[in-house]
Short mmCIF file of C-alpha atoms and ligand atoms in Angstrom, two decimals:
data_model
loop_
_atom_site.label_atom_id
_atom_site.label_comp_id
_atom_site.label_asym_id
_atom_site.label_seq_id
_atom_site.Cartn_x
_atom_site.Cartn_y
_atom_site.Cartn_z
CA MET G 215 -27.37 1.71 -7.57
CA PHE G 216 -24.45 0.30 -5.61
CA ILE G 217 -23.98 2.00 -2.25
CA ASP G 218 -20.86 0.72 -0.57
CA LYS G 219 -22.07 0.36 3.01
CA GLU G 220 -19.16 -1.92 3.75
CA ILE G 221 -16.43 0.64 3.00
CA GLN G 222 -18.49 3.52 4.46
CA GLY G 223 -18.81 1.55 7.67
CA LEU G 224 -15.07 0.90 7.84
CA ILE G 225 -14.29 4.59 7.22
CA LYS G 226 -16.66 5.53 10.06
CA ALA G 227 -15.04 2.95 12.31
CA GLU G 228 -11.57 4.33 11.57
CA VAL G 229 -12.68 7.90 12.31
CA ARG G 230 -14.13 6.67 15.57
CA ARG G 231 -10.93 4.80 16.41
CA GLN G 232 -8.90 7.97 15.83
CA SER G 233 -11.33 10.18 17.80
CA GLU G 234 -11.62 7.88 20.79
CA GLY G 235 -7.92 7.17 21.14
CA LEU G 236 -4.56 8.87 21.13
CA GLU G 237 -2.58 8.69 17.87
CA MET G 238 1.05 8.71 18.91
CA ILE G 239 2.80 7.35 15.82
CA PRO G 240 5.15 10.29 15.13
CA SER G 241 4.74 10.15 11.35
CA GLU G 242 0.97 10.57 11.61
CA ASN G 243 -1.17 13.66 12.02
CA HIS G 244 -4.76 14.87 11.60
CA THR G 245 -5.37 17.14 8.61
CA SER G 246 -7.81 20.03 8.67
CA GLY G 247 -11.28 19.78 7.16
CA GLN G 248 -10.32 21.99 4.23
CA VAL G 249 -7.32 19.75 3.40
CA LEU G 250 -9.59 16.69 3.50
CA ALA G 251 -12.19 18.48 1.40
CA ALA G 252 -9.62 19.29 -1.29
CA MET G 253 -8.60 15.61 -1.44
CA GLY G 254 -12.13 14.40 -2.10
CA THR G 255 -12.78 16.43 -5.25
CA ARG G 256 -13.17 16.03 -9.01
CA LEU G 257 -9.54 17.05 -9.40
CA SER G 258 -8.89 13.37 -8.81
CA ASP G 259 -10.47 12.67 -12.21
CA LYS G 260 -8.06 14.85 -14.23
CA TYR G 261 -4.95 13.71 -16.11
CA SER G 262 -2.19 16.31 -16.50
CA GLU G 263 1.14 14.64 -17.29
CA GLY G 264 3.82 17.29 -17.52
CA TYR G 265 4.19 20.55 -15.61
CA PRO G 266 2.07 23.74 -15.57
CA GLY G 267 2.09 25.31 -19.04
CA MET G 268 3.68 22.17 -20.59
CA ARG G 269 1.12 19.37 -20.37
CA TYR G 270 0.41 16.41 -22.60
CA TYR G 271 -3.35 16.78 -22.00
CA GLY G 272 -5.96 19.44 -22.66
CA GLY G 273 -8.22 20.95 -20.02
CA CYS G 274 -5.40 21.69 -17.58
CA GLU G 275 -6.11 25.41 -17.08
CA TYR G 276 -7.32 24.99 -13.51
CA VAL G 277 -4.99 22.24 -12.35
CA ASP G 278 -2.11 24.34 -13.70
CA GLN G 279 -3.14 27.15 -11.37
CA VAL G 280 -3.49 24.75 -8.45
CA GLU G 281 -0.02 23.32 -9.01
CA ASN G 282 1.52 26.77 -9.40
CA ILE G 283 -0.01 27.89 -6.10
CA ALA G 284 1.34 24.76 -4.38
CA ARG G 285 4.81 25.32 -5.85
CA ASP G 286 4.87 29.02 -4.88
CA ARG G 287 3.77 28.30 -1.32
CA ALA G 288 6.37 25.53 -0.97
CA LYS G 289 9.15 27.83 -2.20
CA LYS G 290 8.11 30.58 0.19
CA LEU G 291 7.76 28.24 3.16
CA PHE G 292 11.16 26.56 2.74
CA GLY G 293 13.13 29.47 1.25
CA VAL G 294 14.11 27.80 -2.04
CA THR G 295 13.81 28.78 -5.68
CA HIS G 296 12.40 25.51 -7.02
CA ALA G 297 9.70 23.12 -5.82
CA ASN G 298 8.32 19.95 -7.37
CA VAL G 299 5.05 18.97 -5.69
CA GLN G 300 4.26 15.92 -7.83
CA PRO G 301 5.94 12.94 -6.09
CA HIS G 302 3.20 10.60 -4.99
CA SER G 303 4.95 9.99 -1.68
CA GLY G 304 8.31 9.91 0.09
CA SER G 305 9.91 6.77 -1.35
CA PRO G 306 9.19 7.75 -4.99
CA ALA G 307 10.53 11.23 -4.21
CA ASN G 308 13.79 9.78 -2.86
CA GLN G 309 13.91 7.50 -5.88
CA ALA G 310 13.70 10.62 -8.08
CA ILE G 311 16.68 12.13 -6.27
CA TYR G 312 18.82 9.07 -6.99
CA PHE G 313 17.55 8.85 -10.56
CA ALA G 314 18.44 12.50 -11.12
CA LEU G 315 21.86 12.59 -9.52
CA VAL G 316 23.57 9.19 -9.57
CA ASP G 317 23.83 6.15 -11.85
CA PRO G 318 23.00 2.53 -11.02
CA GLY G 319 26.00 0.94 -9.29
CA ASP G 320 27.22 4.27 -7.87
CA THR G 321 27.89 4.46 -4.16
CA ILE G 322 25.27 6.15 -2.01
CA MET G 323 25.39 6.60 1.75
CA GLY G 324 22.52 6.89 4.23
CA MET G 325 21.53 6.14 7.80
CA SER G 326 20.63 2.53 8.53
CA LEU G 327 16.91 1.91 9.05
CA PHE G 328 17.79 0.03 12.23
CA PHE G 329 19.38 3.15 13.72
CA GLY G 330 16.70 5.65 12.70
CA GLY G 331 17.06 6.03 8.92
CA HIS G 332 14.55 4.97 6.26
CA MET G 333 14.27 2.02 3.86
CA SER G 334 14.80 4.31 0.89
CA HIS G 335 18.11 5.54 2.33
CA GLY G 336 19.88 2.39 1.14
CA LEU G 337 18.37 -0.65 2.89
CA LYS G 338 19.69 -3.74 1.10
CA VAL G 339 16.23 -5.12 0.24
CA ASN G 340 14.94 -1.70 -0.96
CA PHE G 341 15.50 -0.38 -4.51
CA SER G 342 18.03 2.04 -3.02
CA GLY G 343 20.20 -0.78 -1.71
CA THR G 344 19.69 -2.96 -4.77
CA TYR G 345 20.42 -0.67 -7.72
CA TYR G 346 23.10 1.36 -5.95
CA ASN G 347 26.13 0.35 -3.93
CA SER G 348 24.72 1.36 -0.57
CA VAL G 349 26.85 2.02 2.48
CA GLN G 350 25.10 2.72 5.74
CA TYR G 351 26.10 4.67 8.81
CA THR G 352 24.82 3.93 12.28
CA THR G 353 24.85 5.88 15.57
CA ASP G 354 27.10 5.80 18.59
CA GLN G 355 26.28 3.47 21.48
CA ASP G 356 23.91 6.05 23.01
CA GLY G 357 21.97 6.53 19.77
CA PHE G 358 23.47 9.89 18.73
CA MET G 359 24.63 10.54 15.17
CA ASP G 360 28.41 10.21 15.17
CA TYR G 361 29.65 12.77 12.66
CA ASN G 362 33.30 11.64 12.96
CA ALA G 363 32.31 8.07 12.11
CA ILE G 364 30.15 9.33 9.21
CA ALA G 365 33.13 11.34 7.90
CA ASP G 366 35.43 8.30 8.19
CA LEU G 367 32.96 6.12 6.30
CA ALA G 368 32.57 8.78 3.60
CA HIS G 369 36.35 9.03 3.17
CA THR G 370 36.67 5.25 2.85
CA GLU G 371 33.68 4.66 0.58
CA LYS G 372 33.61 7.91 -1.46
CA PRO G 373 29.84 8.05 -2.00
CA LYS G 374 28.51 10.13 -4.89
CA LEU G 375 25.48 11.05 -2.81
CA ILE G 376 24.77 11.26 0.90
CA MET G 377 21.11 10.89 1.85
CA ALA G 378 20.74 12.56 5.22
CA GLY G 379 17.58 12.31 7.22
CA THR G 380 15.79 10.13 9.69
CA THR G 381 12.51 8.54 10.72
CA ALA G 382 13.27 7.55 14.30
CA TYR G 383 15.95 9.93 15.50
CA PRO G 384 15.03 12.19 18.42
CA ARG G 385 17.80 14.80 18.13
CA ILE G 386 18.72 17.87 16.05
CA ILE G 387 20.54 17.06 12.82
CA ASP G 388 23.68 19.10 12.13
CA TRP G 389 23.28 19.90 8.43
CA GLU G 390 26.47 21.99 8.28
CA LYS G 391 28.57 19.06 9.45
CA LEU G 392 26.97 16.78 6.87
CA ARG G 393 27.64 19.42 4.18
CA GLU G 394 31.33 19.50 5.17
CA ILE G 395 31.49 15.71 4.94
CA ALA G 396 29.77 15.69 1.53
CA ASP G 397 32.08 18.44 0.22
CA SER G 398 35.17 16.63 1.45
CA VAL G 399 34.39 13.73 -0.92
CA GLY G 400 32.60 15.70 -3.68
CA ALA G 401 29.20 14.12 -2.94
CA TRP G 402 25.72 15.49 -3.44
CA LEU G 403 23.92 16.10 -0.15
CA ALA G 404 20.21 15.26 -0.06
CA ALA G 405 18.17 16.00 3.07
CA ASP G 406 15.09 13.90 3.79
CA ILE G 407 13.23 16.21 6.16
CA SER G 408 9.94 14.30 6.05
CA HIS G 409 9.62 13.91 9.80
CA ILE G 410 10.72 17.38 10.77
CA SER G 411 9.51 19.69 8.00
CA GLY G 412 6.71 21.10 10.19
CA LEU G 413 9.24 21.79 12.93
CA ILE G 414 11.55 23.49 10.41
CA VAL G 415 8.70 25.74 9.26
CA ALA G 416 8.02 26.62 12.90
CA GLY G 417 11.69 27.33 13.65
CA ALA G 418 11.88 24.38 16.04
CA HIS G 419 14.61 22.61 14.03
CA PRO G 420 17.35 24.11 11.80
CA SER G 421 16.65 24.03 8.08
CA PRO G 422 18.97 22.44 5.53
CA ALA G 423 17.78 24.99 2.91
CA GLY G 424 20.83 26.43 1.16
CA ILE G 425 23.01 23.71 2.76
CA ALA G 426 21.76 20.50 1.16
CA ASP G 427 21.62 20.35 -2.63
CA VAL G 428 18.10 19.00 -2.54
CA MET G 429 15.49 18.51 0.18
CA MET G 430 12.68 16.00 0.20
CA THR G 431 9.72 16.09 2.51
CA THR G 432 6.57 14.10 2.71
CA THR G 433 3.59 16.36 3.27
CA HIS G 434 1.59 14.33 5.78
CA LYS G 435 3.74 14.23 8.90
CA THR G 436 4.50 17.29 11.05
CA LEU G 437 3.62 19.42 8.00
CA ARG G 438 0.01 18.22 8.48
CA GLY G 439 -0.99 17.92 4.85
CA PRO G 440 -2.37 15.03 2.80
CA ARG G 441 -0.27 12.03 1.76
CA GLY G 442 2.32 13.25 -0.72
CA ALA G 443 5.84 14.59 -1.07
CA MET G 444 7.82 17.50 -2.44
CA LEU G 445 11.33 18.03 -3.79
CA LEU G 446 12.89 21.40 -3.03
CA CYS G 447 16.12 22.89 -4.32
CA ASN G 448 17.92 25.99 -5.56
CA GLY G 449 19.99 26.33 -8.71
CA ASN G 450 23.20 24.41 -9.24
CA PRO G 451 25.65 24.05 -6.39
CA SER G 452 28.85 26.05 -6.82
CA ASN G 453 31.04 22.96 -6.48
CA PRO G 454 31.42 21.61 -10.07
CA LEU G 455 32.48 18.22 -8.67
CA LYS G 456 28.87 17.65 -7.76
CA ARG G 457 27.52 17.99 -11.30
CA PRO G 458 27.40 14.75 -13.23
CA ALA G 459 29.70 15.51 -16.19
CA ARG G 460 27.30 13.80 -18.62
CA VAL G 461 24.54 16.29 -17.87
CA LYS G 462 24.54 19.94 -18.74
CA GLU G 463 21.19 20.63 -17.13
CA GLU G 464 20.50 22.69 -14.06
CA LEU G 465 19.55 20.91 -10.82
CA PRO G 466 15.84 21.91 -10.88
CA SER G 467 15.46 20.54 -14.37
CA LEU G 468 17.27 17.29 -13.45
CA ILE G 469 14.90 16.82 -10.53
CA ASP G 470 11.78 17.60 -12.57
CA ARG G 471 12.80 15.23 -15.36
CA ALA G 472 13.46 12.47 -12.85
CA VAL G 473 9.89 12.76 -11.52
CA ILE G 474 8.30 12.79 -14.98
CA PRO G 475 9.09 11.22 -17.43
CA GLY G 476 11.66 9.44 -15.23
CA LEU G 477 9.43 7.75 -12.69
CA GLN G 478 5.83 8.87 -12.61
CA GLY G 479 2.98 9.50 -14.98
CA GLY G 480 0.12 11.83 -14.14
CA PRO G 481 0.28 13.89 -10.96
CA HIS G 482 -2.53 13.35 -8.44
CA ASN G 483 -4.23 16.72 -8.82
CA HIS G 484 -6.55 16.29 -5.82
CA GLN G 485 -3.44 15.60 -3.75
CA THR G 486 -1.68 18.68 -5.18
CA ALA G 487 -4.70 20.83 -4.27
CA ALA G 488 -4.73 19.47 -0.73
CA ILE G 489 -0.96 20.05 -0.45
CA ALA G 490 -1.52 23.66 -1.57
CA VAL G 491 -4.14 24.13 1.15
CA ALA G 492 -1.88 22.57 3.81
CA LEU G 493 1.03 24.77 2.73
CA GLY G 494 -1.27 27.80 2.98
CA GLU G 495 -2.06 26.74 6.55
CA ALA G 496 1.64 26.21 7.29
CA LEU G 497 2.37 29.79 6.19
CA THR G 498 0.17 31.19 8.99
CA PRO G 499 1.54 32.38 12.36
CA GLU G 500 -0.71 29.79 14.06
CA PHE G 501 1.24 26.99 12.43
CA LYS G 502 4.49 28.27 13.93
CA VAL G 503 2.89 28.12 17.36
CA TYR G 504 1.67 24.60 16.58
CA GLY G 505 5.12 23.40 15.43
CA ARG G 506 6.82 24.70 18.55
CA GLN G 507 4.15 23.17 20.77
CA ILE G 508 4.81 19.74 19.22
CA ALA G 509 8.41 19.95 20.45
CA LYS G 510 7.41 21.34 23.88
CA ASN G 511 4.94 18.49 24.34
CA ALA G 512 7.52 15.90 23.31
CA LYS G 513 10.03 17.33 25.77
CA VAL G 514 7.56 17.10 28.67
CA LEU G 515 6.38 13.61 27.70
CA SER G 516 9.97 12.36 27.50
CA LYS G 517 10.87 13.83 30.89
CA GLU G 518 7.78 12.31 32.51
CA LEU G 519 8.52 8.89 31.02
CA ILE G 520 12.08 9.08 32.34
CA LYS G 521 10.71 9.97 35.81
CA LEU G 522 8.57 6.84 35.58
CA GLY G 523 11.69 4.75 35.02
CA PHE G 524 11.65 4.40 31.22
CA SER G 525 14.87 4.38 29.23
CA LEU G 526 14.84 6.65 26.16
CA VAL G 527 17.30 6.35 23.28
CA THR G 528 19.73 9.31 23.61
CA GLY G 529 18.13 10.07 26.99
CA GLY G 530 15.39 12.33 25.62
CA THR G 531 14.31 14.33 22.61
CA ASP G 532 14.82 17.65 20.82
CA ASN G 533 12.08 17.12 18.28
CA HIS G 534 8.64 15.53 17.95
CA LEU G 535 9.47 11.92 18.77
CA MET G 536 11.12 9.58 21.21
CA VAL G 537 12.21 5.97 21.09
CA VAL G 538 11.61 4.13 24.35
CA ASP G 539 13.65 0.99 25.06
CA VAL G 540 10.92 -1.03 26.78
CA SER G 541 13.15 -4.12 26.90
CA LYS G 542 14.80 -2.49 29.91
CA LYS G 543 11.50 -3.18 31.70
CA ASP G 544 11.38 -6.74 30.33
CA ILE G 545 8.69 -5.84 27.80
CA SER G 546 9.07 -6.43 24.06
CA GLY G 547 8.23 -3.72 21.52
CA LYS G 548 5.42 -5.82 20.07
CA GLU G 549 3.94 -6.54 23.47
CA ALA G 550 4.05 -2.82 24.31
CA GLU G 551 2.44 -1.83 20.99
CA THR G 552 -0.38 -4.35 21.55
CA ALA G 553 -1.05 -3.39 25.17
CA LEU G 554 -1.05 0.33 24.45
CA GLY G 555 -3.32 -0.29 21.45
CA LEU G 556 -5.85 -2.05 23.68
CA ALA G 557 -5.80 1.00 25.94
CA GLY G 558 -6.41 3.33 22.97
CA ILE G 559 -2.85 4.62 22.62
CA THR G 560 -1.53 3.93 19.12
CA VAL G 561 2.26 3.63 18.83
CA ASN G 562 4.60 1.53 16.73
CA LYS G 563 7.19 -1.00 17.77
CA ASN G 564 10.67 0.12 16.78
CA THR G 565 14.23 -1.11 16.88
CA VAL G 566 16.67 0.63 19.20
CA PRO G 567 20.32 1.15 18.18
CA PHE G 568 22.28 -2.14 18.27
CA ASP G 569 19.03 -4.01 18.92
CA LYS G 570 19.54 -7.69 19.67
CA ARG G 571 15.89 -8.52 19.00
CA SER G 572 14.18 -9.04 15.64
CA PRO G 573 12.67 -6.02 13.79
CA TYR G 574 9.33 -7.91 14.00
CA ASP G 575 9.48 -7.80 17.78
CA PRO G 576 12.17 -5.26 18.63
CA SER G 577 13.20 -3.73 21.95
CA GLY G 578 11.51 -0.39 21.58
CA ILE G 579 8.48 1.68 20.74
CA ARG G 580 8.38 5.02 18.89
CA LEU G 581 6.12 7.76 20.25
CA GLY G 582 5.38 11.24 18.96
CA THR G 583 3.29 14.29 19.69
CA PRO G 584 2.28 15.84 16.30
CA ALA G 585 -1.28 14.44 16.20
CA LEU G 586 -1.98 15.05 19.91
CA THR G 587 -0.79 18.64 19.53
CA THR G 588 -3.10 19.16 16.55
CA ARG G 589 -5.98 18.20 18.85
CA GLY G 590 -4.92 20.93 21.29
CA MET G 591 -3.24 18.85 23.98
CA ASP G 592 -0.53 20.59 25.99
CA GLU G 593 2.19 19.92 28.55
CA GLN G 594 -0.28 19.08 31.35
CA ASP G 595 -1.95 16.51 29.12
CA MET G 596 1.44 14.95 28.34
CA LYS G 597 1.99 14.36 32.06
CA GLN G 598 -1.29 12.45 32.24
CA ILE G 599 -0.53 10.50 29.06
CA ALA G 600 2.87 9.42 30.45
CA VAL G 601 1.08 7.98 33.49
CA TRP G 602 -1.40 6.12 31.25
CA ILE G 603 1.44 4.67 29.17
CA ASP G 604 3.11 3.44 32.35
CA GLU G 605 -0.13 1.97 33.72
CA ALA G 606 -0.98 0.24 30.44
CA LEU G 607 2.45 -1.37 30.27
CA LYS G 608 2.40 -2.43 33.93
CA ASN G 609 -1.01 -4.04 33.35
CA ARG G 610 -0.23 -5.39 29.87
CA LYS G 611 -1.37 -8.90 30.78
CA ASN G 612 -4.74 -7.73 32.14
CA PRO G 613 -7.19 -7.19 29.22
CA GLN G 614 -9.96 -5.89 31.48
CA TYR G 615 -7.64 -3.23 32.95
CA LEU G 616 -6.64 -2.14 29.43
CA LYS G 617 -10.28 -2.01 28.33
CA ASP G 618 -11.22 0.14 31.34
CA LEU G 619 -8.25 2.41 30.67
CA HIS G 620 -9.41 2.78 27.07
CA SER G 621 -12.79 4.03 28.38
CA VAL G 622 -11.02 6.62 30.54
CA ILE G 623 -8.90 7.70 27.56
CA THR G 624 -11.94 7.90 25.28
CA LYS G 625 -13.64 10.22 27.75
CA PHE G 626 -10.51 12.40 27.86
CA ALA G 627 -10.10 12.35 24.05
CA LYS G 628 -13.67 13.60 23.54
CA ASP G 629 -12.53 17.00 24.89
CA PHE G 630 -10.04 17.19 21.98
CA PRO G 631 -12.06 16.61 18.79
CA LEU G 632 -10.34 15.92 15.48
CA PRO G 633 -9.95 19.16 13.48
CA LYS G 634 -12.96 20.45 11.55
N1 DSN Z 123 6.75 5.26 7.34
C1 DSN Z 123 7.25 6.53 7.81
C2 DSN Z 123 7.39 6.57 9.28
O1 DSN Z 123 6.55 6.01 9.94
O2 DSN Z 123 8.31 7.18 9.78
C3 DSN Z 123 8.48 6.92 7.11
O3 DSN Z 123 8.20 7.00 5.78
#
C-alpha cells in the first residue's frame, strides 16, 4: 500500500511553521478543529451539480441538508434573503457577479490592485479587465478612497457595474456614498467584503447589506472558515435601470444561474460543510468578541509601529490590516518580507499608493491581526510584536540575529497554540 510519507511530512512541516511563527498576512487565519474536520470528510467524494432539491445526481439527501444549513446561516449572519455558498473561491464568485449582471464589452469600474483593490476588480491582465471595458479608480495621495474622484470617473465612464471592495485598504468603506455614485449612473453596486466580512459580523465595520445589490465574501479570511466564497443578495433592486432589459429573472436566480451552469460544475460538498460549521461559529457571541479584538489589536499594532518611526499608508488603520511603507526606512518590501520571514513573522510585500517600485519588489508590506487574534493574542502582545518587527528590520542583514529572534518568537508562540 502506498503511504505518502513525503506529503505527510510536508503537511507536518507547514503546521510546525504556522505554530512556531506569527502569521500576519491579513487574508489568512487559523480555522477551528471542527472546520478542519468537516473539510477532510467523505463529502468530498460526492457529486451534486445543481441546488438543494434540484440536483442532476442521486444520493444528495444529506448534502442537500448541509447546503441548506450553510445557506440559512449565511442569510442570518449577513441579514439577506438569498445566499449562494457554492463558489469555489473569491475570483470565481466575482466572475459570477459579472456573468450575471453585465455583458462582455460592458464598462465595469473597480479599485486598482495597486491602490488596494483586487485582480478580479478589473486588472487589465485578469479576466475582468480583458472581457469587460474596465476603468479603475485609485486613492488620494494619502491612500484614502476619494469618493469625489470616484463619482467623477463614474460620470465620465458610465459603468454598468461598480465593484467595490478592497484587499489592502486599512480604512472604513462608505457604502452609502458608493450607492449614491452607482445610482447616479444607473450602475449595479457589488461589494467584495472578503477581507472584512468577519469584522462586519462582529459590528466592527459597517455592512453593505441592503445597500449593495450583491455582496461577495470569501470564507477563509476574517470570517475564519475554510477556503471558499459566498454570494449574498436580496430580491431585485427597486431601480429598474439596474435590471438588464434582456432578463426577466430576479436577482437571486440570475446569481445562482451564473454560478451553475454559468461557471462551475459540482459544488465542493466538504467545503460547503466546513463553511456551514464556520458560519455556525460566526453566529456565536464569542465570534463578535473575536472580530472586535482583531480591530483593537490592529489599532495598537499600528500605533506602536508609528511610535517606532514607521510610515503607515493613511497614517493608521480602522480595520484588521495596515500597509507599512518600509521604503521610508530605505528597505524594500521584498527585503522586509524576507527578513521578517527569517525571524518567524510572515507578512507579504505590497505596493503602496503611487508606488514607484515594481510590484515584485514594492515599497511596502501588508500586516494584519486576524490569525494572531485567533490564537488569543491581545494588545500587550501587539506592543511586543511591533518591537520584534522593528528589530528584525533593523537587523535584516544579520542572519544569525534573525535566527535567534525566531527562537524567541517560537518560545512566545508556544503559549498561543493553534485552535483545536
Ligand atoms: N489573495 C487575497 C489577499 O491576500 O488579500 C485576496 O484574494
